[in-house]
């Protein structure tokens, strides 16, 4: 059974950095598109970043461009989200997701597998 497990969340001051990891197991995800989403209290889940196996196939939400970087290590079946210059508005639960097609998508319903989420809290 496919499983995604996020880690690396925590409390950080504004301007700080965190790196989230998403360990995938149960199948080979190298041909999948992998994405990160987030959900703040009282808000809908929103797209953050996505990446396919191709190095040029990457997409970011406008509000994280230049601050966040998505990467993947297919040998380790792991996806990362490096988050720099964090802002209080980045506070949310961050979710890793996998799409069983090698195509980028910003839509929640295009993703087949989800992790349980990891909390990121940015203090001002």
Coordinates of N, CA and C in Angstrom, one line a residue:
X1 N 0.8 -1.2 0.0 CA 0.0 0.0 0.0 C 0.9 1.2 0.0
X2 N 0.6 2.2 -0.9 CA 1.4 3.4 -1.0 C 1.2 4.2 0.3
X3 N 2.3 4.8 0.7 CA 2.2 5.6 1.9 C 3.2 6.8 1.8
X4 N 2.8 8.0 2.2 CA 3.6 9.2 2.2 C 3.7 9.7 3.6
X5 N 4.9 9.9 4.1 CA 5.1 10.4 5.5 C 5.9 11.7 5.4
X6 N 5.3 12.8 5.9 CA 6.1 14.0 6.0 C 6.8 14.2 7.3
X7 N 7.9 15.0 7.3 CA 8.6 15.3 8.5 C 9.3 16.6 8.3
X8 N 9.8 17.2 9.4 CA 10.6 18.4 9.2 C 9.9 19.7 9.6
X9 N 8.6 19.6 9.9 CA 7.9 20.8 10.4 C 8.3 21.2 11.8
X10 N 7.9 22.4 12.2 CA 8.2 22.9 13.5 C 7.9 24.4 13.6
X11 N 8.5 25.0 14.7 CA 8.3 26.4 15.0 C 9.6 27.1 14.6
X12 N 9.4 28.2 13.8 CA 10.6 29.0 13.4 C 10.2 30.5 13.4
X13 N 11.2 31.3 13.6 CA 10.9 32.7 13.5 C 10.8 33.2 12.1
X14 N 10.2 34.3 11.9 CA 10.1 34.9 10.6 C 11.5 35.2 10.0
X15 N 11.7 34.9 8.7 CA 13.0 35.0 8.1 C 13.8 33.7 8.2
X16 N 13.3 32.8 9.0 CA 14.1 31.5 9.1 C 13.8 30.5 8.0
X17 N 14.3 29.3 8.2 CA 14.2 28.3 7.1 C 13.8 26.9 7.8
X18 N 13.2 26.1 7.0 CA 12.9 24.8 7.3 C 13.0 23.9 6.0
X19 N 13.3 22.6 6.2 CA 13.2 21.7 5.1 C 12.3 20.6 5.4
X20 N 11.3 20.5 4.7 CA 10.3 19.4 4.8 C 10.7 18.2 4.0
X21 N 10.5 17.0 4.5 CA 10.8 15.8 3.7 C 9.5 15.0 3.6
X22 N 9.4 14.2 2.5 CA 8.3 13.4 2.3 C 8.8 12.0 1.8
X23 N 8.7 11.0 2.7 CA 9.2 9.7 2.4 C 8.1 8.9 1.8
X24 N 8.3 8.3 0.6 CA 7.3 7.5 0.0 C 7.6 6.1 0.0
X25 N 6.6 5.3 0.2 CA 6.9 3.8 0.3 C 5.7 3.1 -0.3
X26 N 5.9 1.8 -0.5 CA 4.8 1.0 -1.0 C 4.7 0.8 -2.5
X27 N 5.4 1.7 -3.2 CA 5.5 1.6 -4.7 C 6.6 2.6 -5.1
X28 N 6.9 2.5 -6.4 CA 7.9 3.4 -7.0 C 7.3 4.6 -7.5
X29 N 7.7 5.8 -6.9 CA 7.1 7.0 -7.3 C 7.9 7.8 -8.3
X30 N 8.9 7.2 -8.9 CA 9.8 8.0 -9.8 C 9.1 8.5 -11.0
X31 N 8.0 7.9 -11.4 CA 7.3 8.4 -12.6 C 6.1 9.2 -12.2
X32 N 5.9 9.4 -10.9 CA 4.8 10.2 -10.5 C 5.1 11.7 -10.4
X33 N 4.1 12.5 -10.5 CA 4.3 13.9 -10.2 C 4.1 14.0 -8.6
X34 N 5.0 14.8 -8.0 CA 4.9 14.9 -6.5 C 4.6 16.4 -6.2
X35 N 3.8 16.6 -5.3 CA 3.4 18.0 -4.9 C 3.4 18.3 -3.4
X36 N 3.4 19.5 -3.1 CA 3.3 20.0 -1.7 C 2.1 21.0 -1.7
X37 N 1.2 20.8 -0.7 CA 0.1 21.6 -0.5 C 0.1 22.1 1.0
X38 N -0.7 23.1 1.3 CA -0.7 23.5 2.7 C -2.2 24.0 3.0
X39 N -2.5 23.9 4.3 CA -3.8 24.3 4.7 C -3.7 25.0 6.1
X40 N -4.0 26.3 6.0 CA -4.1 27.1 7.2 C -5.4 27.0 7.9
X41 N -5.5 27.2 9.2 CA -6.8 27.1 9.9 C -7.9 28.0 9.3
X42 N -9.0 27.4 9.0 CA -10.1 28.1 8.5 C -10.0 28.4 7.0
X43 N -9.0 27.8 6.3 CA -8.8 28.1 4.9 C -8.8 26.7 4.1
X44 N -9.0 26.8 2.8 CA -8.9 25.7 2.0 C -7.5 25.2 1.8
X45 N -7.3 24.0 1.4 CA -6.0 23.5 1.1 C -5.5 24.1 -0.2
X46 N -4.3 24.6 -0.3 CA -3.8 25.3 -1.5 C -2.5 24.7 -2.0
X47 N -2.3 24.8 -3.2 CA -1.1 24.4 -3.9 C 0.1 25.2 -3.5
X48 N 1.2 24.5 -3.3 CA 2.5 25.2 -3.0 C 3.5 25.0 -4.1
X49 N 3.8 23.7 -4.4 CA 4.8 23.4 -5.4 C 4.6 22.0 -5.9
X50 N 5.1 21.7 -7.1 CA 5.0 20.3 -7.7 C 6.2 20.1 -8.6
X51 N 6.6 18.8 -8.8 CA 7.7 18.5 -9.6 C 7.5 17.1 -10.2
X52 N 7.9 17.0 -11.4 CA 7.9 15.6 -12.1 C 9.3 15.1 -12.1
X53 N 9.5 14.0 -12.7 CA 10.8 13.4 -12.7 C 11.7 14.2 -13.6
X54 N 11.2 14.9 -14.5 CA 12.0 15.8 -15.4 C 12.5 17.0 -14.6
X55 N 13.8 17.3 -14.7 CA 14.3 18.4 -13.9 C 13.7 19.7 -14.3
X56 N 13.1 19.8 -15.5 CA 12.6 21.1 -15.9 C 11.1 21.2 -15.6
X57 N 10.5 20.2 -15.1 CA 9.1 20.2 -14.8 C 8.8 20.5 -13.4
X58 N 8.8 21.8 -13.1 CA 8.5 22.3 -11.7 C 7.6 23.4 -11.8
X59 N 6.7 23.5 -10.8 CA 5.7 24.6 -10.7 C 5.6 25.1 -9.3
X60 N 5.4 26.3 -9.1 CA 5.3 27.0 -7.8 C 4.2 27.9 -7.7
X61 N 3.5 28.0 -6.6 CA 2.6 29.0 -6.4 C 3.3 30.4 -6.3
X62 N 2.6 31.4 -6.8 CA 3.3 32.7 -6.8 C 3.8 33.2 -5.5
X63 N 3.1 32.8 -4.4 CA 3.4 33.4 -3.1 C 4.7 32.7 -2.5
X64 N 5.2 31.7 -3.2 CA 6.4 31.0 -2.7 C 7.6 31.1 -3.6
X65 N 7.4 31.7 -4.8 CA 8.5 31.8 -5.8 C 9.6 32.6 -5.2
X66 N 10.8 32.0 -5.4 CA 12.0 32.7 -4.9 C 12.3 32.4 -3.5
X67 N 11.4 31.7 -2.8 CA 11.6 31.4 -1.4 C 11.6 29.9 -1.1
X68 N 10.8 29.2 -1.8 CA 10.7 27.7 -1.6 C 11.3 27.0 -2.8
X69 N 11.9 25.8 -2.6 CA 12.4 25.0 -3.6 C 12.0 23.5 -3.4
X70 N 11.4 22.9 -4.4 CA 11.0 21.5 -4.3 C 12.1 20.7 -5.1
X71 N 12.4 19.6 -4.5 CA 13.4 18.7 -5.1 C 13.0 17.3 -4.7
X72 N 13.6 16.3 -5.5 CA 13.3 14.9 -5.2 C 14.5 14.1 -5.4
X73 N 14.6 13.1 -4.6 CA 15.7 12.1 -4.7 C 15.0 10.7 -5.0
X74 N 14.9 10.3 -6.2 CA 14.1 9.1 -6.6 C 14.8 7.9 -6.0
X75 N 16.1 7.9 -5.8 CA 16.8 6.8 -5.3 C 16.4 6.5 -3.9
X76 N 16.0 7.6 -3.2 CA 15.5 7.5 -1.8 C 14.0 7.5 -1.7
X77 N 13.3 7.7 -2.8 CA 11.9 7.8 -2.8 C 11.4 9.0 -1.9
X78 N 12.1 10.1 -2.0 CA 11.9 11.2 -1.0 C 11.8 12.5 -1.8
X79 N 10.8 13.3 -1.4 CA 10.6 14.6 -1.9 C 10.9 15.7 -0.8
X80 N 11.5 16.8 -1.2 CA 11.8 17.8 -0.2 C 11.2 19.1 -0.6
X81 N 11.0 19.9 0.4 CA 10.5 21.3 0.2 C 11.4 22.2 1.1
X82 N 12.4 22.8 0.5 CA 13.2 23.8 1.2 C 12.5 25.1 1.3
X83 N 12.3 25.6 2.5 CA 11.5 26.9 2.7 C 12.4 27.9 3.3
X84 N 12.7 29.0 2.6 CA 13.6 30.0 3.2 C 12.8 31.3 3.3
X85 N 13.3 32.2 4.1 CA 12.6 33.5 4.3 C 11.1 33.3 4.7
X86 N 10.9 32.5 5.7 CA 9.5 32.2 6.0 C 8.8 33.4 6.6
X87 N 7.5 33.4 6.4 CA 6.7 34.5 6.9 C 5.6 34.0 7.8
X88 N 5.0 34.8 8.6 CA 4.0 34.3 9.5 C 2.8 33.7 8.7
X89 N 2.5 34.3 7.5 CA 1.4 33.8 6.7 C 1.7 32.4 6.1
X90 N 2.9 31.9 6.2 CA 3.3 30.6 5.8 C 2.8 29.5 6.8
X91 N 2.4 29.9 7.9 CA 1.9 29.0 9.0 C 0.8 28.2 8.5
X92 N 0.9 26.8 8.5 CA -0.1 25.9 8.0 C 0.4 24.5 8.2
X93 N -0.5 23.6 8.0 CA -0.1 22.2 7.9 C 0.2 21.9 6.4
X94 N 1.4 21.3 6.2 CA 1.9 21.1 4.9 C 1.8 19.6 4.6
X95 N 1.2 19.4 3.4 CA 0.9 18.0 3.0 C 1.7 17.7 1.7
X96 N 2.2 16.4 1.7 CA 2.9 15.9 0.5 C 1.8 15.1 -0.3
X97 N 1.9 15.1 -1.6 CA 0.9 14.4 -2.4 C 1.6 13.8 -3.6
X98 N 1.0 12.7 -4.1 CA 1.6 12.0 -5.3 C 0.5 11.8 -6.3
X99 N 0.8 12.1 -7.6 CA -0.1 11.9 -8.7 C 0.4 10.9 -9.6
X100 N -0.4 9.9 -9.9 CA 0.1 8.7 -10.7 C 0.2 9.0 -12.2
X101 N 0.5 10.3 -12.5 CA 0.8 10.7 -13.9 C 2.0 11.6 -13.8
X102 N 2.9 11.5 -14.8 CA 4.0 12.4 -14.8 C 3.7 13.8 -15.3
X103 N 2.6 14.4 -14.9 CA 2.2 15.7 -15.3 C 1.9 16.6 -14.1
X104 N 2.4 17.8 -14.3 CA 2.2 18.7 -13.2 C 0.7 19.1 -13.0
X105 N 0.3 19.4 -11.8 CA -1.0 19.8 -11.5 C -1.0 20.6 -10.3
X106 N -1.9 21.6 -10.2 CA -2.1 22.5 -9.0 C -3.4 22.1 -8.3
X107 N -4.1 21.1 -8.8 CA -5.4 20.8 -8.3 C -5.4 19.6 -7.4
X108 N -6.0 19.7 -6.3 CA -6.0 18.7 -5.2 C -6.5 17.4 -5.8
X109 N -7.6 17.5 -6.6 CA -8.2 16.2 -7.0 C -7.5 15.4 -8.0
X110 N -6.4 16.0 -8.5 CA -5.5 15.3 -9.4 C -4.5 14.3 -8.7
X111 N -4.4 14.5 -7.4 CA -3.5 13.7 -6.7 C -4.1 12.5 -6.0
X112 N -3.4 11.3 -6.1 CA -4.0 10.1 -5.7 C -3.6 9.7 -4.2
X113 N -2.5 10.1 -3.8 CA -2.0 9.7 -2.5 C -1.6 11.0 -1.7
X114 N -1.9 10.9 -0.4 CA -1.6 12.1 0.5 C -0.9 11.6 1.8
X115 N -0.1 12.4 2.3 CA 0.5 12.2 3.6 C -0.4 12.8 4.7
X116 N 0.0 12.6 5.9 CA -0.8 13.0 7.1 C -0.6 14.5 7.4
X117 N 0.4 15.1 6.9 CA 0.7 16.5 7.1 C 1.7 16.7 8.2
X118 N 2.4 17.9 8.1 CA 3.3 18.3 9.2 C 3.1 19.8 9.4
X119 N 3.1 20.2 10.7 CA 2.8 21.5 11.1 C 4.0 22.4 10.9
X120 N 3.8 23.6 10.3 CA 4.8 24.6 10.2 C 4.2 25.9 10.8
X121 N 4.9 26.4 11.8 CA 4.5 27.6 12.5 C 5.6 28.6 12.4
X122 N 5.2 29.8 11.9 CA 6.2 30.9 11.8 C 5.8 32.0 12.7
X123 N 6.6 32.4 13.6 CA 6.3 33.4 14.6 C 6.9 34.7 14.1
X124 N 6.2 35.8 14.4 CA 6.6 37.2 14.0 C 7.6 37.8 15.0

